[in-house]
XYZ file of C-alpha atoms in Angstrom:
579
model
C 125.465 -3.028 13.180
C 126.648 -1.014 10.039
C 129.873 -2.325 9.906
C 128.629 -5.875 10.377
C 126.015 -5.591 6.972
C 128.625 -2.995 4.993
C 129.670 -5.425 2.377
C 126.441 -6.393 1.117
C 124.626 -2.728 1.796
C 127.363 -0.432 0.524
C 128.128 -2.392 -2.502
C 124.332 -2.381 -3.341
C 124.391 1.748 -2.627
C 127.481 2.976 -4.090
C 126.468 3.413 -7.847
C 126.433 6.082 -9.450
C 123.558 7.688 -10.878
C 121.713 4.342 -12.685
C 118.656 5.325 -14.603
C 116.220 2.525 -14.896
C 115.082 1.702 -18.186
C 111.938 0.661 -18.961
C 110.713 -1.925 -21.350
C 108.877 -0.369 -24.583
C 105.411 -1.817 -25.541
C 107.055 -2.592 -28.736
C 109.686 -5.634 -26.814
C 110.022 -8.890 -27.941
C 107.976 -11.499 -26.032
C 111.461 -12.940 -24.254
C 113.277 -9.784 -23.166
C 116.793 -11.326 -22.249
C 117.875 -8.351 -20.572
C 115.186 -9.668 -17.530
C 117.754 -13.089 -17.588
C 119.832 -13.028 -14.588
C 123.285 -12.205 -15.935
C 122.567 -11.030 -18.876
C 124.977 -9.377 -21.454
C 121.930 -8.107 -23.701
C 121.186 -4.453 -24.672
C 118.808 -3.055 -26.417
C 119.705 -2.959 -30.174
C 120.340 1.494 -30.743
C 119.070 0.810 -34.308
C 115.609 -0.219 -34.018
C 114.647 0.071 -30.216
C 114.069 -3.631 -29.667
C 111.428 -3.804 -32.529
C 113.961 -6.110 -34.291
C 112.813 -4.245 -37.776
C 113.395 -1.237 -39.357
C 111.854 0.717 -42.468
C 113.564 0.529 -45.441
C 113.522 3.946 -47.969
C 110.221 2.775 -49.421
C 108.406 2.512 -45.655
C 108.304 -1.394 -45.830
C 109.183 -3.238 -42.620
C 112.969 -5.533 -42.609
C 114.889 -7.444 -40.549
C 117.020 -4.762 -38.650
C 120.534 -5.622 -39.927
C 122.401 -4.584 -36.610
C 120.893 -7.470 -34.628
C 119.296 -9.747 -37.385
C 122.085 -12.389 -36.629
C 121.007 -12.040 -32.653
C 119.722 -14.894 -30.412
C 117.407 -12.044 -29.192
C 115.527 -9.976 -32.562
C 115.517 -6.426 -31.399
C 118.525 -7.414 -28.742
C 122.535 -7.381 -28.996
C 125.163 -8.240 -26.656
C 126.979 -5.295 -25.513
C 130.213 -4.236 -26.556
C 131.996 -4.306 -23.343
C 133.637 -7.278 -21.468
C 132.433 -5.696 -18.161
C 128.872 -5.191 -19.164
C 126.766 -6.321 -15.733
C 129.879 -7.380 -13.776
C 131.389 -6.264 -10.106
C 132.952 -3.432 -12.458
C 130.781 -2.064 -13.623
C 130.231 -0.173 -9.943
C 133.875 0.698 -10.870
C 133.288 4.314 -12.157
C 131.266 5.495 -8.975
C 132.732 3.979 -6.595
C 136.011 5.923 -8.182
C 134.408 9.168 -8.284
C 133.186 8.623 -4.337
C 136.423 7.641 -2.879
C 138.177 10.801 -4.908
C 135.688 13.087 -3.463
C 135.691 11.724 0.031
C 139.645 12.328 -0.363
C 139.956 14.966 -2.125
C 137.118 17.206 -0.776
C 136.121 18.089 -4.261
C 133.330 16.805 -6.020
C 133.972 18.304 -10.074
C 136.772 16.917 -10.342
C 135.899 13.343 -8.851
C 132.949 12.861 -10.814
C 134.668 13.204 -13.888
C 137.629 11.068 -13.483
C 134.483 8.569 -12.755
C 133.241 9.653 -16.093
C 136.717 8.835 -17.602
C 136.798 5.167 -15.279
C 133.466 4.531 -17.324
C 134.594 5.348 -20.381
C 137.784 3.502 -20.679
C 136.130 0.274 -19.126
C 133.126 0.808 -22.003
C 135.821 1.034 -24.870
C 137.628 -1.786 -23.305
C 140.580 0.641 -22.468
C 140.588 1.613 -26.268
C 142.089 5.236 -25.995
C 139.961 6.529 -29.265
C 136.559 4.885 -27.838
C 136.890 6.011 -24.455
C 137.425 9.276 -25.590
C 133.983 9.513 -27.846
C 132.205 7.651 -25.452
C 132.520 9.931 -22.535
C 131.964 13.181 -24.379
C 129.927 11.858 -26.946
C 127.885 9.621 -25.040
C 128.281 10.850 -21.742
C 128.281 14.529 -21.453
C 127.490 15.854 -24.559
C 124.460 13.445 -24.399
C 123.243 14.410 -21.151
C 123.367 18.141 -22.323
C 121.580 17.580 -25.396
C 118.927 16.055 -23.691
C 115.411 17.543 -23.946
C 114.508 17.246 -20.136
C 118.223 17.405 -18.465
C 118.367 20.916 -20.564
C 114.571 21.888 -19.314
C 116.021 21.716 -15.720
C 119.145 23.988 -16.392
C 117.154 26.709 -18.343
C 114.965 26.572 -15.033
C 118.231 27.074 -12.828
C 119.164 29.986 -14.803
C 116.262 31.495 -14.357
C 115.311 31.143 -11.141
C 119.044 32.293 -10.094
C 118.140 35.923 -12.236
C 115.111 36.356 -10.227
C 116.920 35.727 -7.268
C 119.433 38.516 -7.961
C 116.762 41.018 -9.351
C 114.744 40.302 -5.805
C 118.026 41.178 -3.919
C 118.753 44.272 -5.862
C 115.181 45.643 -5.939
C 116.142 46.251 -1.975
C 112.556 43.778 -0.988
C 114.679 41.958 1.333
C 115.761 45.204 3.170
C 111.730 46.431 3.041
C 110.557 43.445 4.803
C 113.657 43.986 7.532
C 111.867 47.145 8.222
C 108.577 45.924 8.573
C 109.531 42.901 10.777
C 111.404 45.500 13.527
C 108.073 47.441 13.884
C 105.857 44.253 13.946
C 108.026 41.682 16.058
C 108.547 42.558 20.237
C 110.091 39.620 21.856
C 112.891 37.285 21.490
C 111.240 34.089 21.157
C 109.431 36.116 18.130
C 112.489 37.190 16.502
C 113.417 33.379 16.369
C 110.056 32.405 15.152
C 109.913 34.902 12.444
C 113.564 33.599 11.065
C 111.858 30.137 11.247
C 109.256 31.414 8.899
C 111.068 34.042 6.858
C 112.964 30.568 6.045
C 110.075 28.555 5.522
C 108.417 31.050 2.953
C 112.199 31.317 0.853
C 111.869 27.728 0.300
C 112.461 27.879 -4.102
C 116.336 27.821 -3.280
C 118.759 27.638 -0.439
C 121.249 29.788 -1.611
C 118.474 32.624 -1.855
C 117.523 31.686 1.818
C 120.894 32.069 3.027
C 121.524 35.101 1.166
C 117.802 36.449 2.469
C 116.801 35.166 5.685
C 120.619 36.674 7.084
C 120.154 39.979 5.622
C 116.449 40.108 6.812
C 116.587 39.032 10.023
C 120.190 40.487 11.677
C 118.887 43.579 12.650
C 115.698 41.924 14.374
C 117.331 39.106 15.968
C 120.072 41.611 17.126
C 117.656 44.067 18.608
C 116.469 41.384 20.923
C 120.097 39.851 21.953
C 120.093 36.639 19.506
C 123.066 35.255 19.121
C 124.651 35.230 15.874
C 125.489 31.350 16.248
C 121.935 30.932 16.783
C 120.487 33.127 13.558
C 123.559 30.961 11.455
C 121.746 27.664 12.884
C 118.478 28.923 11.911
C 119.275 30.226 8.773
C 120.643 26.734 7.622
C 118.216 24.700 9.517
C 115.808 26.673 6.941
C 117.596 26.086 3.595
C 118.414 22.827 2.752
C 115.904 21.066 4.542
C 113.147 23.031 4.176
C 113.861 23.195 0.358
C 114.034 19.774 0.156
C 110.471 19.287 0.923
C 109.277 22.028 -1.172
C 107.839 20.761 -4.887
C 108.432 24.001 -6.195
C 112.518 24.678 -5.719
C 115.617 23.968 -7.312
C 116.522 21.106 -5.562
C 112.406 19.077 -6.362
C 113.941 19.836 -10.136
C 117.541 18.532 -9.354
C 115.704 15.354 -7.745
C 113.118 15.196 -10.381
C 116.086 14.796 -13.064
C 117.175 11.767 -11.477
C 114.147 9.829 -12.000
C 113.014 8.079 -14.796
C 110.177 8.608 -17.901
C 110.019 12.335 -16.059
C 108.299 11.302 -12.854
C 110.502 12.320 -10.568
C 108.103 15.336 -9.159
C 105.504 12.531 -8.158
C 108.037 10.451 -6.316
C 109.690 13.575 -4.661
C 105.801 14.490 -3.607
C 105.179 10.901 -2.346
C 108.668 11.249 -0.730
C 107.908 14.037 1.420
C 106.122 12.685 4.585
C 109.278 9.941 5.105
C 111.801 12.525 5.271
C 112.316 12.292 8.662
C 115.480 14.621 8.787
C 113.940 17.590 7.527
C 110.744 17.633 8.804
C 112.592 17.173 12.395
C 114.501 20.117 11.697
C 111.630 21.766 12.005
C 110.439 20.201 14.423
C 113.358 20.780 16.551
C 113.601 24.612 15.852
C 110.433 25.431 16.714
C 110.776 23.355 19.795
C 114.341 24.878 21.225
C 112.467 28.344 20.239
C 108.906 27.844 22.489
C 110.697 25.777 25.523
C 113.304 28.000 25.456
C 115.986 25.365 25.542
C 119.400 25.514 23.988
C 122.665 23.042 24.568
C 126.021 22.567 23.902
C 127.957 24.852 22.965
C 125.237 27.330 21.693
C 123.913 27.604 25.026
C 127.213 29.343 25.965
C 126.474 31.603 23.135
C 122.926 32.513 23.836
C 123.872 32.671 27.434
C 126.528 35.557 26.423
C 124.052 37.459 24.127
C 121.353 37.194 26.920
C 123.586 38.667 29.840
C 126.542 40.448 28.675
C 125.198 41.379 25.319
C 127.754 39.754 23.516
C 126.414 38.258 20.030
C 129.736 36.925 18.862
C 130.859 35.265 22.085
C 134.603 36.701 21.104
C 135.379 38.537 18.266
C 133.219 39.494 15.347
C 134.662 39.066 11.809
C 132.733 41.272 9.914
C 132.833 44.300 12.461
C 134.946 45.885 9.176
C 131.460 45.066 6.870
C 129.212 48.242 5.998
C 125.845 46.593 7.145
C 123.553 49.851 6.578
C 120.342 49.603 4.882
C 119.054 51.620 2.069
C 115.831 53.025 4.346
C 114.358 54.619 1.341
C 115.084 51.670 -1.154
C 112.182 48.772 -1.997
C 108.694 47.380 -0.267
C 107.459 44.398 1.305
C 106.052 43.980 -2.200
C 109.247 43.834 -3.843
C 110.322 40.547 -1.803
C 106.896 38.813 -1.496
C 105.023 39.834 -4.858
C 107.396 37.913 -7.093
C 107.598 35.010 -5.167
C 104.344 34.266 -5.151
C 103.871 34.882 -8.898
C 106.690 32.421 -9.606
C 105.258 29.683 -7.324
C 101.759 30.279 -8.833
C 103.345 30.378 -12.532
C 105.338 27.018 -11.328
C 101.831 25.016 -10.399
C 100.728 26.369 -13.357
C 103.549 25.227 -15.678
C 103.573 21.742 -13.678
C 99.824 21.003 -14.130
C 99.501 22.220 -17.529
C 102.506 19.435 -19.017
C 100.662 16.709 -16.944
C 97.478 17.251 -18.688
C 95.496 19.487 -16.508
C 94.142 21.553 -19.647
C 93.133 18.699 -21.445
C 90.793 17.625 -19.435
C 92.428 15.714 -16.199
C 91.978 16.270 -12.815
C 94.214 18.379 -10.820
C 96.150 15.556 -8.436
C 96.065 13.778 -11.427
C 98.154 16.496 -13.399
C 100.518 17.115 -10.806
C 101.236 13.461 -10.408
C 102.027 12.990 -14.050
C 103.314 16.555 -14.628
C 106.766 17.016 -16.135
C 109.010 19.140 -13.977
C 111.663 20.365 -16.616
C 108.505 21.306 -18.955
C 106.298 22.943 -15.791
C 109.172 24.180 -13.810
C 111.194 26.024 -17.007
C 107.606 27.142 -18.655
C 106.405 28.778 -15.008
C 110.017 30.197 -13.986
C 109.843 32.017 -17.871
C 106.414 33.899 -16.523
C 107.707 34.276 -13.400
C 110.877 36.253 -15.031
C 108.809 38.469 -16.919
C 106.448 39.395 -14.173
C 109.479 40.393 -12.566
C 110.775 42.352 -14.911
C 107.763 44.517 -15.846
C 107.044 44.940 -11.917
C 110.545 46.498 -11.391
C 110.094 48.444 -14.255
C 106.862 50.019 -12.979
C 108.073 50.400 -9.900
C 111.380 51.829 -11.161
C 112.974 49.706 -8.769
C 115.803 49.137 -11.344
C 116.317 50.260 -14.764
C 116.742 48.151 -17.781
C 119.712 47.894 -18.173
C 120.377 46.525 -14.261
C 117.601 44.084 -14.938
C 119.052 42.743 -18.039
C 122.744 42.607 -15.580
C 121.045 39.768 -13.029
C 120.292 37.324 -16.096
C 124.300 36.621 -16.068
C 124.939 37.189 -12.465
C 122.183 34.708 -11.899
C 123.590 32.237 -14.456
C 126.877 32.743 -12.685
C 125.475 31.498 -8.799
C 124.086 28.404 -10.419
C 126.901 27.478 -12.313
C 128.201 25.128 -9.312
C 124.236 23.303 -9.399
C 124.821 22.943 -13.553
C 128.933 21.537 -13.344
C 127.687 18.597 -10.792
C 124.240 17.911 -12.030
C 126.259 17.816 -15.721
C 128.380 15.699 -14.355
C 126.087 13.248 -12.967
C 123.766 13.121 -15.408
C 127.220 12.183 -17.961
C 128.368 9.374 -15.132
C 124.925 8.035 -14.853
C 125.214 7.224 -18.860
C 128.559 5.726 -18.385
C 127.238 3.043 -15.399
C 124.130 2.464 -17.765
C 126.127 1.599 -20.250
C 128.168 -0.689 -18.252
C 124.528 -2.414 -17.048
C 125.458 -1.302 -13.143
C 121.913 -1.313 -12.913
C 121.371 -5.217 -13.440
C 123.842 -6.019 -11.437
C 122.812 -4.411 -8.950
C 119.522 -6.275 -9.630
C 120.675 -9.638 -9.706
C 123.023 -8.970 -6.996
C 119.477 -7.873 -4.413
C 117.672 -10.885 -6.424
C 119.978 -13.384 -4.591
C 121.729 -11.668 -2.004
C 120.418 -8.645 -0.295
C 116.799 -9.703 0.218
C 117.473 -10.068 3.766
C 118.582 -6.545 4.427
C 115.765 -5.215 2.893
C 114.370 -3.751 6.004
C 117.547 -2.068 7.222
C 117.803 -0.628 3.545
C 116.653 2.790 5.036
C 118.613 3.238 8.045
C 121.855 2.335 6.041
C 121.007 4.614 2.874
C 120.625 7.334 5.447
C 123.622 6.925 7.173
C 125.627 6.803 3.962
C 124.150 9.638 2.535
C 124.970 11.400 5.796
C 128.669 10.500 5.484
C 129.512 10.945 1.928
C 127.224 14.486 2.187
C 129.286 15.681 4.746
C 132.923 14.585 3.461
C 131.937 15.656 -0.226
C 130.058 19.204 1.029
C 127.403 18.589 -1.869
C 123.446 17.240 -1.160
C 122.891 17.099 -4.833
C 125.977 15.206 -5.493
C 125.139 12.557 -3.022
C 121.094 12.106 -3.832
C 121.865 11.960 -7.692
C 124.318 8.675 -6.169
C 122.154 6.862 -4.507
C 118.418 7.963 -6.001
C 118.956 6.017 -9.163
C 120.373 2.946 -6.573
C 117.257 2.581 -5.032
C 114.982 2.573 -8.241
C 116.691 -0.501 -9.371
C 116.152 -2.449 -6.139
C 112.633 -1.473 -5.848
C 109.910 -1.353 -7.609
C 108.532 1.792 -7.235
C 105.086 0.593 -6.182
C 106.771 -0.823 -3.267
C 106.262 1.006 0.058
C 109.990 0.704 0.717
C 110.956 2.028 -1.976
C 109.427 5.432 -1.127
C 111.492 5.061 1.962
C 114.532 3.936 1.377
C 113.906 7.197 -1.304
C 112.969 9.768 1.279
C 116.181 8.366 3.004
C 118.328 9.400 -0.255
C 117.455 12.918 0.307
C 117.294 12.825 3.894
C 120.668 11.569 4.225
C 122.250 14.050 2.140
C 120.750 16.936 3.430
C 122.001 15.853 7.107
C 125.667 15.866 5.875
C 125.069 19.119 3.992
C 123.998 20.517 6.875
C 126.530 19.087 9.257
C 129.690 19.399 6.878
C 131.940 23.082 7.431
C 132.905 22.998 3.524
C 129.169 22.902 2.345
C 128.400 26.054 0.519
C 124.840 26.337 2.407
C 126.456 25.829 5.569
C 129.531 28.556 4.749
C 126.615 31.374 3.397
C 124.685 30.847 6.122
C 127.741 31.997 8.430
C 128.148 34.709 6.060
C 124.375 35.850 6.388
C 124.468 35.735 9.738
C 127.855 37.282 9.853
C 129.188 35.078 12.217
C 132.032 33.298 12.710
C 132.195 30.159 10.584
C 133.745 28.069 13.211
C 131.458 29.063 15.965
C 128.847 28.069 13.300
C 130.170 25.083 12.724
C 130.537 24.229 16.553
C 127.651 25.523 17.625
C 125.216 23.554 14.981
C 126.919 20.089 14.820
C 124.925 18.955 18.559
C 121.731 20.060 17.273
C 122.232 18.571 13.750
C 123.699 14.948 15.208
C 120.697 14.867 17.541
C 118.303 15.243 15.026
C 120.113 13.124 12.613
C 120.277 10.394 15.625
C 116.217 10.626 15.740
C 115.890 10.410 12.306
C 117.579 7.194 12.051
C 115.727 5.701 14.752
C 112.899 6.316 13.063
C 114.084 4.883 9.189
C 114.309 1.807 11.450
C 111.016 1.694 12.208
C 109.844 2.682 9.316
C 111.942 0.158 7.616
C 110.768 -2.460 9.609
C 106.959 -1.723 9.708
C 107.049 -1.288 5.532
C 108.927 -4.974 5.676
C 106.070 -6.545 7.430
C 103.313 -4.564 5.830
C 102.597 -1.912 8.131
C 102.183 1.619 7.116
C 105.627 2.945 7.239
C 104.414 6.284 7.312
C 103.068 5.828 11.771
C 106.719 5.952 12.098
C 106.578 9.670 11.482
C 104.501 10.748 14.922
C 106.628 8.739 16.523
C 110.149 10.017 15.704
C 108.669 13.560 16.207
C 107.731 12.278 20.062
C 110.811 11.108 20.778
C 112.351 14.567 19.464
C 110.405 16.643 21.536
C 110.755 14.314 24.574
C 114.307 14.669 23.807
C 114.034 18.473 23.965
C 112.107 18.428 26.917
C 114.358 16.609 28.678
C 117.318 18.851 27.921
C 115.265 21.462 29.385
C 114.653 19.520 32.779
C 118.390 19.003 32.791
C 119.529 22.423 32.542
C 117.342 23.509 35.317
C-alpha cells in the first residue's frame, strides 16, 4: 500500500522545513498569493500595506511595488518560485543524508541547492542569499536565538548535576530502597520518566544510576540499554518542558508551537506505547527475541553481557561520600517550576489571563530561555552552599555544556537556514495547490504514511530533530491547523522520527544509551530492534485508525485505547507462547 500512493504522498512530505506565513491584518482585499499558481510575494518594503512613510510621516505609494498588478505584492525574483523545484533543495539534502549517513553536511548542500535556484544560478546571489538570507537570518532571529540560549543552558545544568555527584546519591538510595528484579526494572522506567528535560541527560543519568541496582538483581545489560533508550527520546518527546518541546516549538509558526506540541501529545502513539510496552514486558514478565536469550543468561548463569563485556577495563566506582538525593532532584524541579513559570508569564498569565489560557499562547523561546536562566542560578548558589563544587568548576560546565549541545544548535541552524531557502522558493504553495487538486484523496492515510517516512529517514539519517523539523512545517501547509488531522498527521511527525531514532545503531541516543548501560552496542542494537518494530508496527495500525476516524469525523483521539489493547494483547500473547 505505500509503494502504491508514494508518488503523490512522498512528494507532498519531502519539504524541507516550510514555515507558513500568515496574512497581516494590514493585506490588500485580493491577496494573489491565495491564487492557485501564484508567482506573488509579499513586497519586503512595506509588508503588503502597498505604502510607506515618507521622511515627513505622510503615507506614499511604496515605490518597490507601485507598478504591481497587486499594491503591497511583487512577483518573485526567481523563475522557480512555486514550481516542482522548488522541493528541489530538501529533497537534495534528504537523499545526501540517507546516503551519506550524515546529516550537517546534507542539509547544507540543500541550503546551497536553494540558494543557487533563488539567484537563478547567479554565483554572487546565491552566495548572499544563503548566508545572508538563510543562515545568518535564522541566527539573528529573536525566537530561533531564544531557543539556543535555552540549549546552552540547560546543557550547563546538566553537567553541574553530573558533577555535583546527585546522580551517584540517588544510586545509593535506590540499592537500599529497591528488593526485587521486576523493581529494579520499574525504577529505571521511572528514573527515566522523571529525566524527561533532555535525552542525552537521561542516557548519561538513568545508566549511571541504575547499573549497580539492576546488576545486583541479575538484569541484563541489553535490557537496562533498552530501557534506558525506551526512556529518552520518547519520553522527552512528550514532555512540554525539554529540549526537544523547544526544538519542535521552533518549527511552528507566530511562536505557537508549545500549544500544538501540547495538543500533539495524546496522538503520539509511538511513545506513549513505549511505555506502554515497558511497563508491560516488566509486570508479565515477558521478554523475546533475542533479549530473552540475554535475560535468560543473566537469570541462570549470571552472565549480564551474554559474551564479553567491553568496558570490563572502565573504573565504575562511586564516590560514596560525594553528593545527595538533593543534588539530582532539587534542581530539577526548580528548573521545571522556573520553566512553567517563564512559559505562563510570556503568554500573559500576569496580566490578567487564565492559566490554560497562558500556556496555550505562551512563547517557548521567551518562557523556556527566561525559566532555564533561574533555573541556572538556583543551581549555582545551591552548589555553592552545599560546597558541592567550587566556583571556578561551576563556571567550567557553562562551556562543557555549550559543547554537548553543539550537535542540537549545527542541525537546528541548519534547518531553520533551509526552511528560508524553500520559503523563498514558495515550496509551501506548491505544496498547497498540489493537495488542493491532487492529494485530497489520501488525506486519511496522511498519518500512517508521515509515520512511516519519518521512521525511515530517522533511522537512515540517525537524527529525530532533523527529520521532525522536515516534515512539521509539511503538514502545516496541508492543514489547517484547526483541522483534527492536522494534529495527527502532526503527532505522526514526531512519532515517526522518534521510532527511527530509536531503532537506528548510528543515533547518538541510541549509541549513549549502550554506553550508560555499558553494554555492547551491537547486542544493543540486536536486542532492541524486535521490541522497537513491534511497537512501531502497533503504532501504525493505530495512525490508520486514527486517520480514518478524523476523515469521517470521529474523534481520532478513541484510537488511542485501542492501539494500547492491541499492544498489551500482543504482549500477552508472547507470554502464552513462551510457556
Amino acid at each position: 500500500m505505500r509503494r502504491k500512493q508514494s508518488r503523490l504522498g512522498l512528494t507532498a512530505l519531502l519539504v524541507m522545513l516550510v514555515f507558513a506565513l500568515t496574512t497581516t491584518a494590514f493585506a490588500t482585499p485580493e491577496d494573489p498569493t491565495e491564487l492557485t499558481g501564484t508567482q506573488y510575494i509579499e513586497c519586503p518594503d512595506c509588508g503588503a500595506l502597498g505604502v510607506t512613510l515618507s521622511d515627513s510621516g505622510q503615507a506614499v505609494p511604496c515605490e518597490t511595488c507601485a507598478g504591481s498588478e497587486y499594491p503591497g505584492y511583487i512577483q518573485s525574483p526567481s523563475r522557480y518560485f512555486n514550481t516542482p523545484l522548488s522541493l528541489l533543495p530538501p529533497v537534495i539534502a534528504i537523499a545526501l543524508a540517507l546516503i551519506t549517513k550524515e546529516v550537517y553536511s546534507s542539509l547544507f548542500v540543500g541550503i546551497l541547492v536553494g540558494g543557487l535556484l533563488y539567484a537563478n544560478f547567479n554565483f554572487e546571489g546565491t552566495i548572499l542569499h544563503a548566508f545572508q538570507d538563510g543562515i545568518v537570518a535564522s541566527l539573528s532571529d529573536g525566537y530561533n536565538v531564544g531557543i539556543l540560549i535555552f540549549l546552552v543552558i540547560l546543557g550547563a545544568i546538566v553537567s553541574m548535576m553530573n558533577k555535583a555527584g546527585g546522580s551517584a546519591a540517588f544510586g545509593r538510595w535506590a540499592q537500599k530502597n529497591i528488593k526485587s528484579r521486576a523493581g529494579a526494572q520499574l525504577a529505571s522506567i521511572v528514573l527515566g520518566c522523571l529525566i524527561f528535560i533532555d535525552d542525552y541527560f537521561n542516557c548519561l543519568t538513568v545508566g549511571s544510576v541504575m547499573r549497580p541496582i539492576t546488576d545486583k538483581h541479575n538484569v541484563s545489560r541489553a535490557k537496562l540499554a533498552y530501557l534506558i533508550d525506551a526512556t529518552a527520546a520518547p519520553v522527552c518527546i512528550i514532555a512540554p518542558i525539554s529540549s526537544w518541546a523547544a526544538a519542535v516549538a521552533a518549527f511552528a509558526e507566530d511562536g505557537q508551537g508549545l500549544n500544538l506540541f501540547i495538543r500533539a501529545i495524546p496522538y503520539n502513539f509511538y511513545a506513549l506505547f513505549t511505555i506502554v510496552m515497558m511497563v508491560g514486558l516488566v509486570v508479565l514478565n515477558v521478554d523475546f527475541g533475542p533479549m530473552a536469550l540475554h535475560e535468560k543468561n543473566a537469570v541462570e548463569n549470571n552472565d549480564l553481557f551474554s559474551g564479553s563485556n567491553p568496558y570490563a577495563m572502565m573504573d565504575s566506582e562511586i564516590d560514596e561520600s560525594k553528593g545527595s538525593v538533593l543534588d539530582l532532584v532539587l534542581p530539577i524541579v526548580v528548573l521545571v517550576a522556573a520553566c512553567v513559570i517563564g512559559m505562563i508569564y510570556s503568554g500573559g498569565f500576569f496580566s490578567g489571563e487564565d492559566f490554560i489560557t497562558a500556556f496555550s499562547n505562551s512563547d517557548a523561546s521567551v518562557g523556556l530561555m527566561l525559566g532555564s536562566a533561574f533555573g541556572l542560578v538556583f543551581a549555582i548558589i545551591y552548589y555553592l552552599i552545599r560546597r558541592s563544587m567550587s566556583f571556578r568548576d561551576l563556571m567550567g560546565c557553562i562551556p562543557e555544556g555549550f559543547k554537548a549541545m553543539v550537535p542540537a544548535i549545527l542541525i537546528l541552524t541548519f534547518a531553520w537556514s533551509l526552511n528560508n531557502m524553500t520559503s523563498s522558493l514558495g515550496a509551501k504553495f506548491f505544496v498547497r495547490d498540489f493537495v488542493r487538486t491532487s492529494a485530497s484523496g489520501l488525506q486519511m492515510l496522511l498519518p500512517i504514511i508521515v509515520f512511516v517516512v519519518g521512521c525511515f529517514l530517522s533511522f537512515a539519517t540517525g537524527t529525530s530533530w532533523g527529520t521532525f523539523a522536515i516534515l512539521i512545517p509539511i503538514v502545516q501547509n496541508v492543514f489547517d491547523m484547526s483541522n483534527p488531522m492536522a494534529i495527527i498527521c502532526i503527532s505522526a511527525c514526531m512519532a515517526g522520527a522518534v521510532c527511527g531514532d530509536h531503532c537506528s545503531p548510528i543515533s547518538d541516543t541510541t549509541i549513549m544509551a549502550s554506553a550508560g548501560a555499558q553494554c555492547d552496542h551491537v547486542n544493543h542494537v540486536s536486542t532492541q530492534l524486535p521490541y522497537a518494530i513491534s511497537c512501531a508496527a502497533v503504532s501504525g495500525v493505530t495512525y490508520l485508525i486514527a486517520g480514518v476516524l478524523a476523515y469521517f469525523g470521529g474523534p481520532g483521539l478513541l484510537a488511542l485505547p485501542i492501539g494500547a489493547a492491541i499492544m498489551l494483547a500482543f504482549l500477552y500473547t508472547m507470554k502464552v507462547m513462551k510457556k
